[in-house]
Short mmCIF file of C-alpha atoms (C1' of nucleotides) in Angstrom, two decimals:
data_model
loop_
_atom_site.label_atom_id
_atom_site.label_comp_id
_atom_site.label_asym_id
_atom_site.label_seq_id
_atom_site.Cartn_x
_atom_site.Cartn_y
_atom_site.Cartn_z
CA UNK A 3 100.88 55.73 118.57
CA UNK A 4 99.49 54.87 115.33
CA UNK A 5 101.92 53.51 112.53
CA UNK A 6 102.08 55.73 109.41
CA UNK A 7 103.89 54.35 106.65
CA UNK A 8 106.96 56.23 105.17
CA UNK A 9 106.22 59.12 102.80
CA UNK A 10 108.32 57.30 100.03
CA UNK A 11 105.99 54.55 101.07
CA UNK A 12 102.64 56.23 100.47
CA UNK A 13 103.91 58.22 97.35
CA UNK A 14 104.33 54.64 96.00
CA UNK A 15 100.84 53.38 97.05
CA UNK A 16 99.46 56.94 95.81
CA UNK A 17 100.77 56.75 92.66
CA UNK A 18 99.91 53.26 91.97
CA UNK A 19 96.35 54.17 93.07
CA UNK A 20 96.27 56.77 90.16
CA UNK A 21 97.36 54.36 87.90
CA UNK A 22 94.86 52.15 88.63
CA UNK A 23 92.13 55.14 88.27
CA UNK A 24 93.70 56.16 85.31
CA UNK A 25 93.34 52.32 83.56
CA UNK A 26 89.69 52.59 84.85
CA UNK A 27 89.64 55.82 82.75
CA UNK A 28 90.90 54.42 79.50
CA UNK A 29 88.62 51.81 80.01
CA UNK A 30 85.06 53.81 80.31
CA UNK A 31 85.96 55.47 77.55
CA UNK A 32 85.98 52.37 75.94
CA UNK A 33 83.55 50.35 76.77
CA UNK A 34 81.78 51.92 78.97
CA UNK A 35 80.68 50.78 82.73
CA UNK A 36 79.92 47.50 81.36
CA UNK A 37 83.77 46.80 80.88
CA UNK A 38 84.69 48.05 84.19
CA UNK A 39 85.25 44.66 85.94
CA UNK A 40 88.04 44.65 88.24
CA UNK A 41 89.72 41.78 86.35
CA UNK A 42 89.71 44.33 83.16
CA UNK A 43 90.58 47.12 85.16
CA UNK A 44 93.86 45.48 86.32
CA UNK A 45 94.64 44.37 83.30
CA UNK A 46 94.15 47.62 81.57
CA UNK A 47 96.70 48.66 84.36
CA UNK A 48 99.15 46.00 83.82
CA UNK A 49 99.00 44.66 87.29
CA UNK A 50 97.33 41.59 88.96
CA UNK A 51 93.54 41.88 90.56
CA UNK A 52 94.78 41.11 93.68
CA UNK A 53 96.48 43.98 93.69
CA UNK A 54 93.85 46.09 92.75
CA UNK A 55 92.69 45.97 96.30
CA UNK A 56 95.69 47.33 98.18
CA UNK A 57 94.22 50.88 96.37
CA UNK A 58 90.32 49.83 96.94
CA UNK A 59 88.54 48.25 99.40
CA UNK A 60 86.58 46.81 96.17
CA UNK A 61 84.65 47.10 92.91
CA UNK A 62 82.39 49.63 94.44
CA UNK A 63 85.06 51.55 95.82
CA UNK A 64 86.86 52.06 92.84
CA UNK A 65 83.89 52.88 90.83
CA UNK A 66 82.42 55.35 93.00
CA UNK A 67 86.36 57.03 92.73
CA UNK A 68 86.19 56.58 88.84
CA UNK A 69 83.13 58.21 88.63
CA UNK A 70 84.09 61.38 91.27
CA UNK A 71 87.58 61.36 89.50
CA UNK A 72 85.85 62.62 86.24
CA UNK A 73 82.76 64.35 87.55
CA UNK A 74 84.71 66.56 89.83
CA UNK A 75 86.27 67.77 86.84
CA UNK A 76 83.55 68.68 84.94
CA UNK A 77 82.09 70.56 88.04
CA UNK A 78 85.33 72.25 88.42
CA UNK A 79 84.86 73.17 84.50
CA UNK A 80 81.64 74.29 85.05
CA UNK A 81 81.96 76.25 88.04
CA UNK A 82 84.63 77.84 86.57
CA UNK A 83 82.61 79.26 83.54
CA UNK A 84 80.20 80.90 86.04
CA UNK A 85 83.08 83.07 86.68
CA UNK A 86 82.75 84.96 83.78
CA UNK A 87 81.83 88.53 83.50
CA UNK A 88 78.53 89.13 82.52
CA UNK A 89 75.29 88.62 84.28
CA UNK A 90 73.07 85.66 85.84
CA UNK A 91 72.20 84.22 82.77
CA UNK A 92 75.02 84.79 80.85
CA UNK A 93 76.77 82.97 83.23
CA UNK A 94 74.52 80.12 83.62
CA UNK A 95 74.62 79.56 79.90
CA UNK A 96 78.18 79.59 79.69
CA UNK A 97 77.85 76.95 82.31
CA UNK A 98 75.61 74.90 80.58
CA UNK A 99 78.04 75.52 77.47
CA UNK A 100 81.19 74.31 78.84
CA UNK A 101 79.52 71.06 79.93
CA UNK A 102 77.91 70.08 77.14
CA UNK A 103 80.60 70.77 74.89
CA UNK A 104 83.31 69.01 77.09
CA UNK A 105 80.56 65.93 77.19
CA UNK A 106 80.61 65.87 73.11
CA UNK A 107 84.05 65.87 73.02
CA UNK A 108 83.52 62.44 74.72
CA UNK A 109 80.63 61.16 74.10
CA UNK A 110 81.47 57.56 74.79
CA UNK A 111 82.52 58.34 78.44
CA UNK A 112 80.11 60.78 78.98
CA UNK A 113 77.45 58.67 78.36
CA UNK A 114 78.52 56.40 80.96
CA UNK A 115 78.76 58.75 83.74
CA UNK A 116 75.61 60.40 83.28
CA UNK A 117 73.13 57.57 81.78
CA UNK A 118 74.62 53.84 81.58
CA UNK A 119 73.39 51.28 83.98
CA UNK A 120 76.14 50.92 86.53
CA UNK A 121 76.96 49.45 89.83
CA UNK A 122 74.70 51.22 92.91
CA UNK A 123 77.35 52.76 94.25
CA UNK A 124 78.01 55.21 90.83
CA UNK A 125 73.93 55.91 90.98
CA UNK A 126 74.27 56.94 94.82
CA UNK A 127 77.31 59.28 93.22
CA UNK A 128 75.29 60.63 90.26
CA UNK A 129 72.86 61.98 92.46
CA UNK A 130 75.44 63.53 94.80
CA UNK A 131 77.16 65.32 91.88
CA UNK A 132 73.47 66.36 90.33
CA UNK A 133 73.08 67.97 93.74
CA UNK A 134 76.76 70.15 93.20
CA UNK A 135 76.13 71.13 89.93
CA UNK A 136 72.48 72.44 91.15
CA UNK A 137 74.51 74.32 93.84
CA UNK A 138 76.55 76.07 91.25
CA UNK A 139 74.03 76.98 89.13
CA UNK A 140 71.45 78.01 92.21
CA UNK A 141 73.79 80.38 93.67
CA UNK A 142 73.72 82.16 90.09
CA UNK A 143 70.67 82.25 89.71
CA UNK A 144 69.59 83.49 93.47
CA UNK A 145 72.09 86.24 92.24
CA UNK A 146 69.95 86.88 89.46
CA UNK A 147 66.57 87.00 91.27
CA UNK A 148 68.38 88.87 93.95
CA UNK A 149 69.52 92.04 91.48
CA UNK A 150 66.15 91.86 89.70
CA UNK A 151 67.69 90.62 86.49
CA UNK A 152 65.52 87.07 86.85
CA UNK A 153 62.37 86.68 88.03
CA UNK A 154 61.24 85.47 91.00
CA UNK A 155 61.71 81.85 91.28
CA UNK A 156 62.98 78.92 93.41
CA UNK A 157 67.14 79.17 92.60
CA UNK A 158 67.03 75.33 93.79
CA UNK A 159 63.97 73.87 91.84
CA UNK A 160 65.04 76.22 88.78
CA UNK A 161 68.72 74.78 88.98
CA UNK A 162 67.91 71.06 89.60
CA UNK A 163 65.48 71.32 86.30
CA UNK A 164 68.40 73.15 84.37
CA UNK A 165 70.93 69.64 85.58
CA UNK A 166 68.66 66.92 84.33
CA UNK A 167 67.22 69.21 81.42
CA UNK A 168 70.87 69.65 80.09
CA UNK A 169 71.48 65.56 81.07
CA UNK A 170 68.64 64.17 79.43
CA UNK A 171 68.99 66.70 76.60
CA UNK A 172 72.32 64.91 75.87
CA UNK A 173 71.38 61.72 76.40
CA UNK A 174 70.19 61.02 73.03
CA UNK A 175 72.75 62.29 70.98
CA UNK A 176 75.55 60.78 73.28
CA UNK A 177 73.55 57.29 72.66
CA UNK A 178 73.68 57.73 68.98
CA UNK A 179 77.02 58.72 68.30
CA UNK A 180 76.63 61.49 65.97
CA UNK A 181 76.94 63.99 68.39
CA UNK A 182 77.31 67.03 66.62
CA UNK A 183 78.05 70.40 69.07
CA UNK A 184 76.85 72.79 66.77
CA UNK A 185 73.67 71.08 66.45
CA UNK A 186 72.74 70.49 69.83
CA UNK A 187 74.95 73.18 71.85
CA UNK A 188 72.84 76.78 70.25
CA UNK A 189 69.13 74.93 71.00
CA UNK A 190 70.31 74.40 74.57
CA UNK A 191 71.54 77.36 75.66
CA UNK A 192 68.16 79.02 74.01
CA UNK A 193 66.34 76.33 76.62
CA UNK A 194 68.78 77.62 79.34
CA UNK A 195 67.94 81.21 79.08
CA UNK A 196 64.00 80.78 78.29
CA UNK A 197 64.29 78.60 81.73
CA UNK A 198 65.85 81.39 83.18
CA UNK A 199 63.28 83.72 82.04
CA UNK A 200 65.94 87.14 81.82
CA UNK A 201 64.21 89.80 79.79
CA UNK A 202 66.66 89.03 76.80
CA UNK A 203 65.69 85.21 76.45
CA UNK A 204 63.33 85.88 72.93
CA UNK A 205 66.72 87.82 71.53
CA UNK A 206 68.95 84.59 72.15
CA UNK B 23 50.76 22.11 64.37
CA UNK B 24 52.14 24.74 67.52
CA UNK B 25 50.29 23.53 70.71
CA UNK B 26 48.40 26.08 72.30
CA UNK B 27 47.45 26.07 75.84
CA UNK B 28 43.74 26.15 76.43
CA UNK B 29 41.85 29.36 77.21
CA UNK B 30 41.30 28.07 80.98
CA UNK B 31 45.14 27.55 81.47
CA UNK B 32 46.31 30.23 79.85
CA UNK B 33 43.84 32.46 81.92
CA UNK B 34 45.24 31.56 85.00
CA UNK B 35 48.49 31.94 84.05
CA UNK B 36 47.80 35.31 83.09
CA UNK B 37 46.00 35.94 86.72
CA UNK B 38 49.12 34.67 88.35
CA UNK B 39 51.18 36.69 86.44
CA UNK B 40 49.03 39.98 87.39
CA UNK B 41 49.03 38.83 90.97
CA UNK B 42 53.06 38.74 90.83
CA UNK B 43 53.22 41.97 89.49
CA UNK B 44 50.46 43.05 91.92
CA UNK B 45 52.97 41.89 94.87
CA UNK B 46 55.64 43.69 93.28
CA UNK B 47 54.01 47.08 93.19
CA UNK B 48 53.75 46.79 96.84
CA UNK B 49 56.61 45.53 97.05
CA UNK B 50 58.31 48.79 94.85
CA UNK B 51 56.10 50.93 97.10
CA UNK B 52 56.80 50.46 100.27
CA UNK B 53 60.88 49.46 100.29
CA UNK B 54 61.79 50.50 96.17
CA UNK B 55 63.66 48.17 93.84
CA UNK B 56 66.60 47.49 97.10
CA UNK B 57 63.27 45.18 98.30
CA UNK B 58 62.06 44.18 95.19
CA UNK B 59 64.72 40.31 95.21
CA UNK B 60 62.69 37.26 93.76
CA UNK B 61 62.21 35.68 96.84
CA UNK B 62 60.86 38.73 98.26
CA UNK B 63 58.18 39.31 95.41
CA UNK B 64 57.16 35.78 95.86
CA UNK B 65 56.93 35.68 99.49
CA UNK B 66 54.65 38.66 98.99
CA UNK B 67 52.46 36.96 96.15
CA UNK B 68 52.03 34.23 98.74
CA UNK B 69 54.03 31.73 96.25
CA UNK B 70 57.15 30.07 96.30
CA UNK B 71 60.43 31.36 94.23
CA UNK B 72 60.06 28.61 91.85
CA UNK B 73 56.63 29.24 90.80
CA UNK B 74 57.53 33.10 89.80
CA UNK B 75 59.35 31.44 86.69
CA UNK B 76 56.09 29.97 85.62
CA UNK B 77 55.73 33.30 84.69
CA UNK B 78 58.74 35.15 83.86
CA UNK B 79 61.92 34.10 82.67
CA UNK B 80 64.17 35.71 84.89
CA UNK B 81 64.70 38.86 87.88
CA UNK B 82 65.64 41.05 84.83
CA UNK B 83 62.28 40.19 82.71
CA UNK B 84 60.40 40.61 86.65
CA UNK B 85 61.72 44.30 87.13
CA UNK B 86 61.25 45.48 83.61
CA UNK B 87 57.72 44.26 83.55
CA UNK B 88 56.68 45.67 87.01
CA UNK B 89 58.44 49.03 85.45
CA UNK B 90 56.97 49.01 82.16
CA UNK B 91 53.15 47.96 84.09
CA UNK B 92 53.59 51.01 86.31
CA UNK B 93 55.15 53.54 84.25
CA UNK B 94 52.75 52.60 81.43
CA UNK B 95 50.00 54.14 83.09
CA UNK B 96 52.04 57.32 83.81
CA UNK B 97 52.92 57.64 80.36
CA UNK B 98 48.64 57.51 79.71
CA UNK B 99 48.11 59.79 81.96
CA UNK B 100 50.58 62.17 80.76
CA UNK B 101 49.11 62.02 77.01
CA UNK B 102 45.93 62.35 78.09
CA UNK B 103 46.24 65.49 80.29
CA UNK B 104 47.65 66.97 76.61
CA UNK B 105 44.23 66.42 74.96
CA UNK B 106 42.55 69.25 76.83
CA UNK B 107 41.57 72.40 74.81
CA UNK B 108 44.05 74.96 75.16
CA UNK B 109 47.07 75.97 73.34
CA UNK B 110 50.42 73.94 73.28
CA UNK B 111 52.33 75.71 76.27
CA UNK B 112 48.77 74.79 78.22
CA UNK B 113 48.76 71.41 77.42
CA UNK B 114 52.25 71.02 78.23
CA UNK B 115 51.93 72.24 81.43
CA UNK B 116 48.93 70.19 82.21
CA UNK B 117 50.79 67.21 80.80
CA UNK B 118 53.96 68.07 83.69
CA UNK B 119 51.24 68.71 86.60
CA UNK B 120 49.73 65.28 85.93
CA UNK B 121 53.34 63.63 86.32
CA UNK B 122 54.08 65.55 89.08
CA UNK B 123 50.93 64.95 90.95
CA UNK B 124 51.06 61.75 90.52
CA UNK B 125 54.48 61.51 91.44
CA UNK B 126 53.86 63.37 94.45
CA UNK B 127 50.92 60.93 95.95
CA UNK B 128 53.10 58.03 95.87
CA UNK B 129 56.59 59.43 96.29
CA UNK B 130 58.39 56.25 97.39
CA UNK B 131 57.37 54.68 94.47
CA UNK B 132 57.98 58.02 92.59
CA UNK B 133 61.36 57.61 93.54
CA UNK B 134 62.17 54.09 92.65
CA UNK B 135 60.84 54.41 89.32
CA UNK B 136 62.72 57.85 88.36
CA UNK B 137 66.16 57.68 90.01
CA UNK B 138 66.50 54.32 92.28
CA UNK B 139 69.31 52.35 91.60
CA UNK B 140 68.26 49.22 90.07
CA UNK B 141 68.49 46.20 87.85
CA UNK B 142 70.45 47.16 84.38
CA UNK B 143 67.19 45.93 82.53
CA UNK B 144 65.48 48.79 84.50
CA UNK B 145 67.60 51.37 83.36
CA UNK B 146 67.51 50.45 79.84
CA UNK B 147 63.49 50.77 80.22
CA UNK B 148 63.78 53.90 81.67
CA UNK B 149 65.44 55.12 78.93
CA UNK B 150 63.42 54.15 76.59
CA UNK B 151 60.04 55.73 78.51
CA UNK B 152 62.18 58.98 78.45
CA UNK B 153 62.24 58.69 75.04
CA UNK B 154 57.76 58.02 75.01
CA UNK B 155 57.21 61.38 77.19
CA UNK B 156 59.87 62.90 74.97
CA UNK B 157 57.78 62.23 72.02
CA UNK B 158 54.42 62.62 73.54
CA UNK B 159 55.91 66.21 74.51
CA UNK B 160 57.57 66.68 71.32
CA UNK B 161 54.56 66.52 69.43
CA UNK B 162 52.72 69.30 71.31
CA UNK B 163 55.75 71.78 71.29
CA UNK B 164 55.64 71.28 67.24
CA UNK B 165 52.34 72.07 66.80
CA UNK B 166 52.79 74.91 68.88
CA UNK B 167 55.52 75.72 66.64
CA UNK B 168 54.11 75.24 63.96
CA UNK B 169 51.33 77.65 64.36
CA UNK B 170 53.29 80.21 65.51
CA UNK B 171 52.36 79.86 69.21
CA UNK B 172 55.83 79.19 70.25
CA UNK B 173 59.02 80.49 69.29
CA UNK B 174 61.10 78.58 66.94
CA UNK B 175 62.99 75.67 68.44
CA UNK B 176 63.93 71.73 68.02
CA UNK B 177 60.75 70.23 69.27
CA UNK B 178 62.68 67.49 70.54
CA UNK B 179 65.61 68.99 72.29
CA UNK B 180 62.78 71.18 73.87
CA UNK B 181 60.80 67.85 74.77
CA UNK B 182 63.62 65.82 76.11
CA UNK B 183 65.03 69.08 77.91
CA UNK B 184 61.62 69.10 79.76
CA UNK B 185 61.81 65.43 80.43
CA UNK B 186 64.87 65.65 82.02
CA UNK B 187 64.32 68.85 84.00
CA UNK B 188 60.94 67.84 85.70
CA UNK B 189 62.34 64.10 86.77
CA UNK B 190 65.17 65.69 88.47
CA UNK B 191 63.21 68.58 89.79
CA UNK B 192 61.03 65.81 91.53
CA UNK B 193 64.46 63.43 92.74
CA UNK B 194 64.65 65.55 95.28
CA UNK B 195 61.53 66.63 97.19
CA UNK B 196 61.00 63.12 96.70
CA UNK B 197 63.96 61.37 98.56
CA UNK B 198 63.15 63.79 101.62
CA UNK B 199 59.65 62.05 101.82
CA UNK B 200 58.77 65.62 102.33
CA UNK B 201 56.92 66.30 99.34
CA UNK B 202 54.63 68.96 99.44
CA UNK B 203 52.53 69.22 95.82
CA UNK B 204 51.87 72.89 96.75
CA UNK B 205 55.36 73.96 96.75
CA UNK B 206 56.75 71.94 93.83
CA UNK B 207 53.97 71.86 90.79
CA UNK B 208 53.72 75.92 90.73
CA UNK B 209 57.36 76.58 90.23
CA UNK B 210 57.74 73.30 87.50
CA UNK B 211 54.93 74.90 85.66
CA UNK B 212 56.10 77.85 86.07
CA UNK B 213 59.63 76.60 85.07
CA UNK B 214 58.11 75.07 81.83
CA UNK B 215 56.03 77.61 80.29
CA UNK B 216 59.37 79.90 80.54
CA UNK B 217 61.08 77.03 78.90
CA UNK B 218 58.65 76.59 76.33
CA UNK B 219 58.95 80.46 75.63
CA UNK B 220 55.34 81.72 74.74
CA UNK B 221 54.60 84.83 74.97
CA UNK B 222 52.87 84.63 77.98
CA UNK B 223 54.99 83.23 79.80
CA UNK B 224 56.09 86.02 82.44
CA UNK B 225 52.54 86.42 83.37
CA UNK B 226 52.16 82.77 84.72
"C1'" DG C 30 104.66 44.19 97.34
"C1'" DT C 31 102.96 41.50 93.83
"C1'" DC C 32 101.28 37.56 91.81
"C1'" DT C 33 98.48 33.07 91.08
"C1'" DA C 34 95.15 30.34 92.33
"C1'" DT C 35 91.50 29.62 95.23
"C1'" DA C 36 87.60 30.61 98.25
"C1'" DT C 37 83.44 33.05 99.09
"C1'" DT C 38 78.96 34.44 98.53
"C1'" DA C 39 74.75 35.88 97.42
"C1'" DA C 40 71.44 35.77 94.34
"C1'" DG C 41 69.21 33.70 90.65
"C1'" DA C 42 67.62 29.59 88.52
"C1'" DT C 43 66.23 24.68 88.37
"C1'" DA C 44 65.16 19.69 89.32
"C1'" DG C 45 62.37 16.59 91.18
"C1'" DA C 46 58.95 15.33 94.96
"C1'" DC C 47 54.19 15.77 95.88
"C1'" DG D 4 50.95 23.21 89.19
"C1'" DT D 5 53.38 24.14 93.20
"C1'" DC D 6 56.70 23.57 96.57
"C1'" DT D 7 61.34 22.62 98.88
"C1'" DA D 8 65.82 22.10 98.54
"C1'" DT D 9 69.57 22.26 95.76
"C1'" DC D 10 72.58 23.86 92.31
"C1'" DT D 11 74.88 27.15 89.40
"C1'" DT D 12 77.42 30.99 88.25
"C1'" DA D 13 79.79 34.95 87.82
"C1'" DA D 14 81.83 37.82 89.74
"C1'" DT D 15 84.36 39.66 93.81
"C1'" DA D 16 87.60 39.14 97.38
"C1'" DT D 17 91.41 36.75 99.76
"C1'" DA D 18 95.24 33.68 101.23
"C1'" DG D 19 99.60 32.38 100.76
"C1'" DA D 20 103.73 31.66 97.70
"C1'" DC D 21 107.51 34.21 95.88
#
DNA sequence: GTCTATATTAAGATAGAC
DNA sequence: GTCTATCTTAATATAGAC
């Protein structure tokens, strides 16, 4: 019979884990991944390094979590906007919206999830998550090719073109600093609906 | 008075070097950067660990250099595939079928240099070639602004858009090893001209 | 359970023989 | 100039006191 600890227990162990992920959060937005050593970590947290490790089995552990902690977010953002009312690509770009104007709201931290050197472990996760956001956006568009508003087209290859386009389209004004939304917002959702290639892209 | 080494010291030097890098490539081609340790490059040169410093400072200066040698010729290619007649949109897409091709006959390789996890020195190059095919983009997407060809647009949102969307179109057809050219270049072309937004777009 | 202080380790880098 | 063998180091990870 396997031992479970108590539920007061685990809500304890829970709760300091969150803590922990929660210093880790302060911290990226920060400094970035390059300040994301366990030692600073703890600190951040208030709480030895040693005990760091009775949440995570280590530094790539709690990385990877960091990184899914925030991510999943945004794809839960995102994912959400595709439930708007409208068609394919008015969907899509309301998508592509939401995440670039939650990433300029933070353009410290967003940099480091989607572009900063960091430990393997966040890379394997990156291209996970670039994998889930394609999902969203592919089942949209499929939609869209499937009711004749889009033209016929690879929902996968379209969709995984759309994630790094809107990525790497960010990158440089994340870098710099002066990220201004109503600069760079307007030219990518024209990108996103040209991609798309709806009927109403020249109008946008 | 700076000493200089003489011309038949310095030449083999600069052979040496080459051959390092040489090993490396293999090295990068068969197992990616995972492979790509000191020891490992100079077991493959045929010379010992200490001997690579004759010639680079450091792992860091080793995996920039091999990235910078290989992706250098990429970036050529790229530019030179935009110097056929044509309009912008067709020079664009010839420039994105050369990348992809290429990509596509060594995808291994392909793979390490686009997405692979990898030393921080190699992820501040790649950011900076994103930046070169940005620009080598950008400056066919103005002209084709300029003269009317294309619709009006940030030449280098548009650029680093593209940048972004054909890399991670490729991540993934080439981490399955199952890359298939014929299936892949038509829709990124295809995906492109849309992008670009020339008129002719929906006939391509 | 939490801390301090220590051990590990794995790679990169170097010194000195030849 | 090149090699072997060693050393460094910068973290991470752990053991044991409290």
């Amino acid at each position: 019979m396997p031992y479970r600890r108590p539920p007061s227990v685990q809500a304890r162990l829970d709760a300091r884990r969150d803590r922990v992920l929660e210093a880790a959060v302060h911290l990226l937005s920060r400094e970035g991944y390059g300040g994301c050593s366990v030692a600073a970590i703890a600190a951040e947290a208030g709480i030895s390094t040693g005990s760091v490790y009775q949440s995570f089995s280590g530094k790539s552990e709690l990385a990877a979590a960091l990184f899914r902690t925030l991510v999943a977010r945004e794809l839960e953002a995102v994912a959400a906007a595709t439930e708007r009312p409208g068609g394919a690509a008015q969907r899509v770009a309301a998508a592509v919206e939401t995440f670039a104007y939650r990433a300029l709201q933070a353009p410290r931290r967003a940099f480091a999830l989607l572009a900063e050197p960091a430990d393997p472990a966040v890379d394997a996760e990156r291209l996970l998550f670039r994998r889930a956001f394609r999902d969203v956006y592919a089942g949209q568009i499929a939609a869209g090719v499937a009711c004749g508003e889009l033209p016929a087209q690879s929902p996968e290859l379209t969709a995984a073109a759309l994630v790094g386009a809107i990525a790497e389209a960010l990158v440089g004004p994340l870098a710099d600093g002066d990220a201004a939304p109503g600069d760079v917002i307007p030219g990518l959702i024209a990108f996103t609906l040209r991609a798309l290639g709806g009927h109403d892209a020249a109008d946008a």
